Amino acid sequence: MTVPRDFQEPARCRPDLVIGRDELFNQAREQLARGGSVLLHGPAGIGKSTVLRALAAEYGETARTVLRCSATESESHLPFLALADLFGLVLDDISDHLPAAQRTALESALTGRGESTLQRDGLALRLAVLSALRALAAEGPVLVVADDVQWLDPASLELLGFAARRLGDIPVRMLCAVRTDGPGYDRHLRALPPDSLAVRFNPLTRAQVAELLDHRGYTGLQRSTVRDIHRTSGGNPFYALELGRALTENPTPPRPGEPLPVPTSLRALVLSRLEMLSEEARHTLLVASAGARPTPALLHAAGRVHAEAEMAQAAALGLLATEAEGPAVRFAHPLISAALYAEAPAQERRDAHRALSTAASDPIERARHLALATIGTDPEVAARLAEAASLARDRGAPSMAASLGLLSARHTPADSVPAPDVRRLTAAEDAITAGELDLARDIARDVLTRATVPADRVRAWIIVIDTAGHAMTEVDEVFPQALADAGEDPELLALVRYQLAWRALLVEGDFDEARGEAARSAALAARAGDRYNELMALAFQAQLETLMGHPDAPATIKRALKEPQDPRVAVHHNGAGYSRFRWLIMSDQLPEARATVTALLREVRRRGSVESEVHFLRGVAETELRSGHCGRALDVARESLLMARDTGIGEVASAVLASIAEASGGQVERALELAREAVDHSEENGDQMYESRGLAALGYAQLVAGDAPGAVRSLRRVRELEHGLGITDPARGRWQGDLAEALVRIGETGEAQDVIDVTRANALRLGRESVLAVLDRAEALVRAARGEHDAALVQLTSVQDRLAKLGYGLEEARTAFALAQLRTRRPGPTSYDEAARLFRRCRALPWLRQVEAAALARPAEPEPAHTVAPDGLESLEGLASMERQVAALVMEGATNREIAARLFISVKTVEATLTRVYRKLGIRSRVDIVRLAAGRRP
């Protein structure tokens, strides 16, 4: 028996549900799958009902009976209404299963024909509800679905709670949702069975709000607008969607510095309480809503002499929240502030800003309020705003600088110097720094519709190109127009040639052409006396030469670092500082590379440069990966990817690095997904360089996943692409060793040796020691596949020592794993303990799982031969862990210094440990340990 349901809407509600709610959904789903009950709780509009409907639709299919109710505030005073919703349609089916007294009491409560009350028929009603659920469950599983539990009538809620506490193992699950603004959900848990799961719905992040808006079709919103929607909605999905709808329907978007328009549907949620305020209190709250960081002192300075009493009145109505610390005035929800401001007449808003323009202590705030209080152009106001924008830029707040710059342009008279469009272009450049690329692009396109000055036009074209990122094929038509506008001006030509260098690299995949354009740009900028752009071009030229393995790379880096320097270039992601970092990490100087990129990251965070921060986060993650700190690398790579997706900056590059980090220290399935995503986007953008990097990440992830044929296919394609691009430095992608290893796994040892030989020649020419070590590891695998086990063991032992000294922890661990695997093919004792220890130290979980699987699959060791001295070998089991490791390395022929390097201990510790080993084994020297290994009594 199944009661008709109206919750079957998975196709419509599920896509919204998974945006920011997948973890919560999975928690609730697992609880229901175990036969448990779930209470969803959170504030209004947070998405509880959406998730409840999806869960009910999914689990309603497995239930024999679904009972449902959804209460409203206006009906909450009607007794037994929820009970009637739940049992009204099944009363006839269960009546015969109830004792007479219980049946009479339940029918009276549900139909209203009698005078049943909890006071009079309390026990009978309670038992009737319990008996009804038991009767239904006897026919099959029962699912009880209740939305808006806070409006359930008290009688029904009490009866449900009584039955829920006594259900025991009866197959009845309850799925409920309740509106709460804090921790008060626990009292509603009493209406559910014991051990029910309470799932709290928290606000969405800005990235999740952006995804939700895109999913609903609000795709034309700038990122700065999405940021304002997130702030105003407080991360509430219902509020965010309503604000997004209002913006898309509003033909006049808010001006810079103004709050978002609040639709009537949302104003109604708070205006009823605002109407209960006195007129003076409403004016005080309006001033507070106009301020960035309102305090009682600021309100007093703005002329609100009774601010404390009026704020107390607002707090009593739930409009203001009391701060536990500090004097700030905080609205109970950002929407209240936005609705109050939107409802106020324009003149009252200007009056509030005028009062704050003198009351605020911060010069940026004073300038902003002055602009919002002024109508029309005013050169003095425009100048003050331009100064405020410069101050915001120096403080590391480029987004604020862009907003102030646009305000300055709006108040700048047409015949002023600088002109309004010059200030708009400066604001666009600040927007790029802040990661608001769509805002910058819109500003530049707008300026191009009317600009006639060549310098302004070229500057605008460069902004359009910059905002395209790696998708430069989308702006191919811009370059001829920019060259035409530049004419013969060397300064303007330098700007365009610099962008052409990037196009040659990203679109054409031509390193020689890109290097030539960068050199031409540097020469033109030097001729024009433009030191900033000269340094930027030199830094890019140095990066290209480093990737190409060009012999001029060190000299070009030296030129790019020559004084006089420009502080903006020093910390730019395409500047000389980052070029030096790339050279350091490719030259195996990991500690210095880490120090360099960490310092760069710290400085760009201080300056608020989002684009450079995304790049430098990747640099930190890459350095940590090389050093074998996979857990730290994974955290940083995920942070970079999240920021890249939030801003639209460097998404492909961040996905590539996150893929490698996931394959090394996280989830291999996620690594494969990210790598394929990066490859697809690179192909769409025509970006061959990042296509090769995405394929290299994919090949590595496939190797970790055990898909050697897939890894070979991906990495062969990388080889083709990089050959076409002219990339010869193997330290650029470090994929060659993985390709050789994958080829060995599929039996292509000849091709594997060819890869090793070709790569080794370039690595020797450039002095890439870590690459040479990894190639030697791959060559050892080739030798082992050909039956040269002893030579392979010697080579792998040497490789592990070299990688340990270079500080490549993950590669060292991979070599230890290869050693352990090779030893399993030979008679005698073997162990995966060393590889497992090293992978644990790296937090390389996917690799550690491979070690554990290999150890479990290892065949049983043969009984020791009769020639072996049992007393000596058995006594090894009596050694401590460190003593066994030292003894085992001595058996392999390692010196004390080599043992110290392998185990990260001092030589003196090795000597002291050996002394204890001699004493415990009853021997005198290292030679006796070797004799034990050979199976002879010392």
mmCIF file with all atom_site columns, C-alpha atoms in Angstrom, residues 307-445:
data_model
loop_
_atom_site.group_PDB
_atom_site.id
_atom_site.type_symbol
_atom_site.label_atom_id
_atom_site.label_alt_id
_atom_site.label_comp_id
_atom_site.label_asym_id
_atom_site.label_entity_id
_atom_site.label_seq_id
_atom_site.pdbx_PDB_ins_code
_atom_site.Cartn_x
_atom_site.Cartn_y
_atom_site.Cartn_z
_atom_site.occupancy
_atom_site.B_iso_or_equiv
_atom_site.pdbx_formal_charge
_atom_site.auth_seq_id
_atom_site.auth_comp_id
_atom_site.auth_asym_id
_atom_site.auth_atom_id
_atom_site.pdbx_PDB_model_num
ATOM 1   C CA . ALA A 1 307 ? 21.682 56.298 18.533  1.00 0.00 ? 307 ALA A CA 1
ATOM 2   C CA . GLU A 1 308 ? 21.922 53.921 21.528  1.00 0.00 ? 308 GLU A CA 1
ATOM 3   C CA . ALA A 1 309 ? 18.238 54.080 22.406  1.00 0.00 ? 309 ALA A CA 1
ATOM 4   C CA . GLU A 1 310 ? 17.184 53.782 18.773  1.00 0.00 ? 310 GLU A CA 1
ATOM 5   C CA . MET A 1 311 ? 19.502 50.780 18.230  1.00 0.00 ? 311 MET A CA 1
ATOM 6   C CA . ALA A 1 312 ? 18.043 49.131 21.329  1.00 0.00 ? 312 ALA A CA 1
ATOM 7   C CA . GLN A 1 313 ? 14.579 49.565 19.819  1.00 0.00 ? 313 GLN A CA 1
ATOM 8   C CA . ALA A 1 314 ? 15.781 47.942 16.563  1.00 0.00 ? 314 ALA A CA 1
ATOM 9   C CA . ALA A 1 315 ? 17.476 45.094 18.426  1.00 0.00 ? 315 ALA A CA 1
ATOM 10  C CA . ALA A 1 316 ? 14.261 44.358 20.325  1.00 0.00 ? 316 ALA A CA 1
ATOM 11  C CA . LEU A 1 317 ? 12.519 43.902 16.964  1.00 0.00 ? 317 LEU A CA 1
ATOM 12  C CA . GLY A 1 318 ? 15.244 41.518 15.780  1.00 0.00 ? 318 GLY A CA 1
ATOM 13  C CA . LEU A 1 319 ? 16.657 43.954 13.231  1.00 0.00 ? 319 LEU A CA 1
ATOM 14  C CA . LEU A 1 320 ? 20.065 44.305 14.866  1.00 0.00 ? 320 LEU A CA 1
ATOM 15  C CA . ALA A 1 321 ? 22.299 41.650 16.397  1.00 0.00 ? 321 ALA A CA 1
ATOM 16  C CA . THR A 1 322 ? 24.241 42.358 19.558  1.00 0.00 ? 322 THR A CA 1
ATOM 17  C CA . GLU A 1 323 ? 27.986 41.935 19.180  1.00 0.00 ? 323 GLU A CA 1
ATOM 18  C CA . ALA A 1 324 ? 29.779 39.821 21.763  1.00 0.00 ? 324 ALA A CA 1
ATOM 19  C CA . GLU A 1 325 ? 32.910 41.894 21.279  1.00 0.00 ? 325 GLU A CA 1
ATOM 20  C CA . GLY A 1 326 ? 33.562 45.351 19.921  1.00 0.00 ? 326 GLY A CA 1
ATOM 21  C CA . PRO A 1 327 ? 31.339 48.356 19.346  1.00 0.00 ? 327 PRO A CA 1
ATOM 22  C CA . ALA A 1 328 ? 30.184 47.556 15.799  1.00 0.00 ? 328 ALA A CA 1
ATOM 23  C CA . VAL A 1 329 ? 26.541 47.890 14.799  1.00 0.00 ? 329 VAL A CA 1
ATOM 24  C CA . ARG A 1 330 ? 25.568 44.675 13.015  1.00 0.00 ? 330 ARG A CA 1
ATOM 25  C CA . PHE A 1 331 ? 22.300 43.937 11.271  1.00 0.00 ? 331 PHE A CA 1
ATOM 26  C CA . ALA A 1 332 ? 20.712 40.589 12.079  1.00 0.00 ? 332 ALA A CA 1
ATOM 27  C CA . HIS A 1 333 ? 20.992 39.759 8.372   1.00 0.00 ? 333 HIS A CA 1
ATOM 28  C CA . PRO A 1 334 ? 22.657 41.715 5.533   1.00 0.00 ? 334 PRO A CA 1
ATOM 29  C CA . LEU A 1 335 ? 19.330 41.670 3.679   1.00 0.00 ? 335 LEU A CA 1
ATOM 30  C CA . ILE A 1 336 ? 17.773 43.895 6.345   1.00 0.00 ? 336 ILE A CA 1
ATOM 31  C CA . SER A 1 337 ? 20.374 46.557 5.679   1.00 0.00 ? 337 SER A CA 1
ATOM 32  C CA . ALA A 1 338 ? 19.940 46.246 1.895   1.00 0.00 ? 338 ALA A CA 1
ATOM 33  C CA . ALA A 1 339 ? 16.128 46.382 2.090   1.00 0.00 ? 339 ALA A CA 1
ATOM 34  C CA . LEU A 1 340 ? 16.193 49.402 4.387   1.00 0.00 ? 340 LEU A CA 1
ATOM 35  C CA . TYR A 1 341 ? 18.544 51.248 2.049   1.00 0.00 ? 341 TYR A CA 1
ATOM 36  C CA . ALA A 1 342 ? 16.586 50.261 -1.070  1.00 0.00 ? 342 ALA A CA 1
ATOM 37  C CA . GLU A 1 343 ? 13.297 51.424 0.473   1.00 0.00 ? 343 GLU A CA 1
ATOM 38  C CA . ALA A 1 344 ? 14.597 54.872 1.451   1.00 0.00 ? 344 ALA A CA 1
ATOM 39  C CA . PRO A 1 345 ? 13.974 57.823 -0.913  1.00 0.00 ? 345 PRO A CA 1
ATOM 40  C CA . ALA A 1 346 ? 17.001 58.923 -2.955  1.00 0.00 ? 346 ALA A CA 1
ATOM 41  C CA . GLN A 1 347 ? 17.304 62.251 -1.122  1.00 0.00 ? 347 GLN A CA 1
ATOM 42  C CA . GLU A 1 348 ? 17.355 60.560 2.280   1.00 0.00 ? 348 GLU A CA 1
ATOM 43  C CA . ARG A 1 349 ? 20.116 58.240 1.071   1.00 0.00 ? 349 ARG A CA 1
ATOM 44  C CA . ARG A 1 350 ? 22.168 61.197 -0.158  1.00 0.00 ? 350 ARG A CA 1
ATOM 45  C CA . ASP A 1 351 ? 21.645 62.952 3.174   1.00 0.00 ? 351 ASP A CA 1
ATOM 46  C CA . ALA A 1 352 ? 22.913 59.870 5.012   1.00 0.00 ? 352 ALA A CA 1
ATOM 47  C CA . HIS A 1 353 ? 26.019 59.720 2.820   1.00 0.00 ? 353 HIS A CA 1
ATOM 48  C CA . ARG A 1 354 ? 26.608 63.464 3.221   1.00 0.00 ? 354 ARG A CA 1
ATOM 49  C CA . ALA A 1 355 ? 26.554 63.089 7.003   1.00 0.00 ? 355 ALA A CA 1
ATOM 50  C CA . LEU A 1 356 ? 28.957 60.167 6.828   1.00 0.00 ? 356 LEU A CA 1
ATOM 51  C CA . SER A 1 357 ? 31.322 62.007 4.447   1.00 0.00 ? 357 SER A CA 1
ATOM 52  C CA . THR A 1 358 ? 32.359 64.212 7.349   1.00 0.00 ? 358 THR A CA 1
ATOM 53  C CA . ALA A 1 359 ? 31.823 61.751 10.210  1.00 0.00 ? 359 ALA A CA 1
ATOM 54  C CA . ALA A 1 360 ? 33.939 58.849 8.883   1.00 0.00 ? 360 ALA A CA 1
ATOM 55  C CA . SER A 1 361 ? 37.557 58.794 10.030  1.00 0.00 ? 361 SER A CA 1
ATOM 56  C CA . ASP A 1 362 ? 38.945 56.826 7.083   1.00 0.00 ? 362 ASP A CA 1
ATOM 57  C CA . PRO A 1 363 ? 39.767 58.976 4.000   1.00 0.00 ? 363 PRO A CA 1
ATOM 58  C CA . ILE A 1 364 ? 38.585 56.226 1.631   1.00 0.00 ? 364 ILE A CA 1
ATOM 59  C CA . GLU A 1 365 ? 35.208 56.055 3.358   1.00 0.00 ? 365 GLU A CA 1
ATOM 60  C CA . ARG A 1 366 ? 34.879 59.849 3.418   1.00 0.00 ? 366 ARG A CA 1
ATOM 61  C CA . ALA A 1 367 ? 35.548 60.030 -0.326  1.00 0.00 ? 367 ALA A CA 1
ATOM 62  C CA . ARG A 1 368 ? 33.084 57.240 -1.107  1.00 0.00 ? 368 ARG A CA 1
ATOM 63  C CA . HIS A 1 369 ? 30.290 58.855 0.899   1.00 0.00 ? 369 HIS A CA 1
ATOM 64  C CA . LEU A 1 370 ? 31.011 62.243 -0.682  1.00 0.00 ? 370 LEU A CA 1
ATOM 65  C CA . ALA A 1 371 ? 30.634 60.686 -4.137  1.00 0.00 ? 371 ALA A CA 1
ATOM 66  C CA . LEU A 1 372 ? 27.327 59.032 -3.259  1.00 0.00 ? 372 LEU A CA 1
ATOM 67  C CA . ALA A 1 373 ? 26.043 62.311 -1.832  1.00 0.00 ? 373 ALA A CA 1
ATOM 68  C CA . THR A 1 374 ? 26.951 64.274 -4.980  1.00 0.00 ? 374 THR A CA 1
ATOM 69  C CA . ILE A 1 375 ? 24.864 64.584 -8.151  1.00 0.00 ? 375 ILE A CA 1
ATOM 70  C CA . GLY A 1 376 ? 26.591 65.285 -11.479 1.00 0.00 ? 376 GLY A CA 1
ATOM 71  C CA . THR A 1 377 ? 30.238 66.053 -12.206 1.00 0.00 ? 377 THR A CA 1
ATOM 72  C CA . ASP A 1 378 ? 32.500 67.777 -9.720  1.00 0.00 ? 378 ASP A CA 1
ATOM 73  C CA . PRO A 1 379 ? 36.278 67.974 -10.325 1.00 0.00 ? 379 PRO A CA 1
ATOM 74  C CA . GLU A 1 380 ? 37.058 68.304 -6.615  1.00 0.00 ? 380 GLU A CA 1
ATOM 75  C CA . VAL A 1 381 ? 35.028 65.220 -5.719  1.00 0.00 ? 381 VAL A CA 1
ATOM 76  C CA . ALA A 1 382 ? 36.591 63.327 -8.645  1.00 0.00 ? 382 ALA A CA 1
ATOM 77  C CA . ALA A 1 383 ? 40.103 64.221 -7.471  1.00 0.00 ? 383 ALA A CA 1
ATOM 78  C CA . ARG A 1 384 ? 39.377 63.115 -3.915  1.00 0.00 ? 384 ARG A CA 1
ATOM 79  C CA . LEU A 1 385 ? 38.032 59.823 -5.205  1.00 0.00 ? 385 LEU A CA 1
ATOM 80  C CA . ALA A 1 386 ? 41.100 59.281 -7.386  1.00 0.00 ? 386 ALA A CA 1
ATOM 81  C CA . GLU A 1 387 ? 43.311 59.869 -4.336  1.00 0.00 ? 387 GLU A CA 1
ATOM 82  C CA . ALA A 1 388 ? 41.204 57.438 -2.341  1.00 0.00 ? 388 ALA A CA 1
ATOM 83  C CA . ALA A 1 389 ? 41.543 54.835 -5.121  1.00 0.00 ? 389 ALA A CA 1
ATOM 84  C CA . SER A 1 390 ? 45.316 55.226 -5.029  1.00 0.00 ? 390 SER A CA 1
ATOM 85  C CA . LEU A 1 391 ? 45.272 54.805 -1.256  1.00 0.00 ? 391 LEU A CA 1
ATOM 86  C CA . ALA A 1 392 ? 43.124 51.661 -1.549  1.00 0.00 ? 392 ALA A CA 1
ATOM 87  C CA . ARG A 1 393 ? 45.568 50.306 -4.143  1.00 0.00 ? 393 ARG A CA 1
ATOM 88  C CA . ASP A 1 394 ? 48.495 50.890 -1.771  1.00 0.00 ? 394 ASP A CA 1
ATOM 89  C CA . ARG A 1 395 ? 46.588 49.156 1.034   1.00 0.00 ? 395 ARG A CA 1
ATOM 90  C CA . GLY A 1 396 ? 46.172 46.033 -1.062  1.00 0.00 ? 396 GLY A CA 1
ATOM 91  C CA . ALA A 1 397 ? 42.469 46.551 -1.798  1.00 0.00 ? 397 ALA A CA 1
ATOM 92  C CA . PRO A 1 398 ? 42.314 46.623 -5.626  1.00 0.00 ? 398 PRO A CA 1
ATOM 93  C CA . SER A 1 399 ? 38.602 45.830 -5.711  1.00 0.00 ? 399 SER A CA 1
ATOM 94  C CA . MET A 1 400 ? 37.866 48.911 -3.632  1.00 0.00 ? 400 MET A CA 1
ATOM 95  C CA . ALA A 1 401 ? 40.290 50.887 -5.819  1.00 0.00 ? 401 ALA A CA 1
ATOM 96  C CA . ALA A 1 402 ? 38.338 49.849 -8.917  1.00 0.00 ? 402 ALA A CA 1
ATOM 97  C CA . SER A 1 403 ? 35.027 50.882 -7.349  1.00 0.00 ? 403 SER A CA 1
ATOM 98  C CA . LEU A 1 404 ? 36.433 54.256 -6.287  1.00 0.00 ? 404 LEU A CA 1
ATOM 99  C CA . GLY A 1 405 ? 38.016 54.755 -9.704  1.00 0.00 ? 405 GLY A CA 1
ATOM 100 C CA . LEU A 1 406 ? 34.681 54.270 -11.420 1.00 0.00 ? 406 LEU A CA 1
ATOM 101 C CA . LEU A 1 407 ? 33.081 56.742 -9.030  1.00 0.00 ? 407 LEU A CA 1
ATOM 102 C CA . SER A 1 408 ? 35.878 59.185 -9.796  1.00 0.00 ? 408 SER A CA 1
ATOM 103 C CA . ALA A 1 409 ? 35.287 58.794 -13.539 1.00 0.00 ? 409 ALA A CA 1
ATOM 104 C CA . ARG A 1 410 ? 31.555 59.371 -13.088 1.00 0.00 ? 410 ARG A CA 1
ATOM 105 C CA . HIS A 1 411 ? 32.187 62.711 -11.353 1.00 0.00 ? 411 HIS A CA 1
ATOM 106 C CA . THR A 1 412 ? 35.011 63.826 -13.715 1.00 0.00 ? 412 THR A CA 1
ATOM 107 C CA . PRO A 1 413 ? 34.031 66.551 -16.223 1.00 0.00 ? 413 PRO A CA 1
ATOM 108 C CA . ALA A 1 414 ? 34.556 65.589 -19.864 1.00 0.00 ? 414 ALA A CA 1
ATOM 109 C CA . ASP A 1 415 ? 37.257 68.245 -20.472 1.00 0.00 ? 415 ASP A CA 1
ATOM 110 C CA . SER A 1 416 ? 39.317 67.395 -17.372 1.00 0.00 ? 416 SER A CA 1
ATOM 111 C CA . VAL A 1 417 ? 42.857 66.078 -17.290 1.00 0.00 ? 417 VAL A CA 1
ATOM 112 C CA . PRO A 1 418 ? 43.016 63.177 -16.727 1.00 0.00 ? 418 PRO A CA 1
ATOM 113 C CA . ALA A 1 419 ? 39.879 62.502 -18.730 1.00 0.00 ? 419 ALA A CA 1
ATOM 114 C CA . PRO A 1 420 ? 37.044 60.305 -17.415 1.00 0.00 ? 420 PRO A CA 1
ATOM 115 C CA . ASP A 1 421 ? 38.031 57.400 -19.669 1.00 0.00 ? 421 ASP A CA 1
ATOM 116 C CA . VAL A 1 422 ? 41.611 57.455 -18.418 1.00 0.00 ? 422 VAL A CA 1
ATOM 117 C CA . ARG A 1 423 ? 40.268 56.979 -14.901 1.00 0.00 ? 423 ARG A CA 1
ATOM 118 C CA . ARG A 1 424 ? 37.951 54.242 -16.123 1.00 0.00 ? 424 ARG A CA 1
ATOM 119 C CA . LEU A 1 425 ? 40.896 52.372 -17.633 1.00 0.00 ? 425 LEU A CA 1
ATOM 120 C CA . THR A 1 426 ? 42.811 52.661 -14.374 1.00 0.00 ? 426 THR A CA 1
ATOM 121 C CA . ALA A 1 427 ? 39.774 51.226 -12.602 1.00 0.00 ? 427 ALA A CA 1
ATOM 122 C CA . ALA A 1 428 ? 39.717 48.366 -15.135 1.00 0.00 ? 428 ALA A CA 1
ATOM 123 C CA . GLU A 1 429 ? 43.363 47.578 -14.409 1.00 0.00 ? 429 GLU A CA 1
ATOM 124 C CA . ASP A 1 430 ? 42.576 47.541 -10.685 1.00 0.00 ? 430 ASP A CA 1
ATOM 125 C CA . ALA A 1 431 ? 39.689 45.170 -11.420 1.00 0.00 ? 431 ALA A CA 1
ATOM 126 C CA . ILE A 1 432 ? 42.098 42.795 -13.191 1.00 0.00 ? 432 ILE A CA 1
ATOM 127 C CA . THR A 1 433 ? 44.375 42.864 -10.152 1.00 0.00 ? 433 THR A CA 1
ATOM 128 C CA . ALA A 1 434 ? 41.373 42.036 -7.974  1.00 0.00 ? 434 ALA A CA 1
ATOM 129 C CA . GLY A 1 435 ? 40.395 39.141 -10.238 1.00 0.00 ? 435 GLY A CA 1
ATOM 130 C CA . GLU A 1 436 ? 37.215 40.832 -11.512 1.00 0.00 ? 436 GLU A CA 1
ATOM 131 C CA . LEU A 1 437 ? 37.954 40.147 -15.162 1.00 0.00 ? 437 LEU A CA 1
ATOM 132 C CA . ASP A 1 438 ? 34.450 40.552 -16.520 1.00 0.00 ? 438 ASP A CA 1
ATOM 133 C CA . LEU A 1 439 ? 34.138 44.011 -14.934 1.00 0.00 ? 439 LEU A CA 1
ATOM 134 C CA . ALA A 1 440 ? 37.488 45.034 -16.448 1.00 0.00 ? 440 ALA A CA 1
ATOM 135 C CA . ARG A 1 441 ? 36.476 43.737 -19.873 1.00 0.00 ? 441 ARG A CA 1
ATOM 136 C CA . ASP A 1 442 ? 33.160 45.597 -19.780 1.00 0.00 ? 442 ASP A CA 1
ATOM 137 C CA . ILE A 1 443 ? 34.895 48.861 -18.846 1.00 0.00 ? 443 ILE A CA 1
ATOM 138 C CA . ALA A 1 444 ? 37.456 48.507 -21.636 1.00 0.00 ? 444 ALA A CA 1
ATOM 139 C CA . ARG A 1 445 ? 34.839 47.662 -24.268 1.00 0.00 ? 445 ARG A CA 1
#
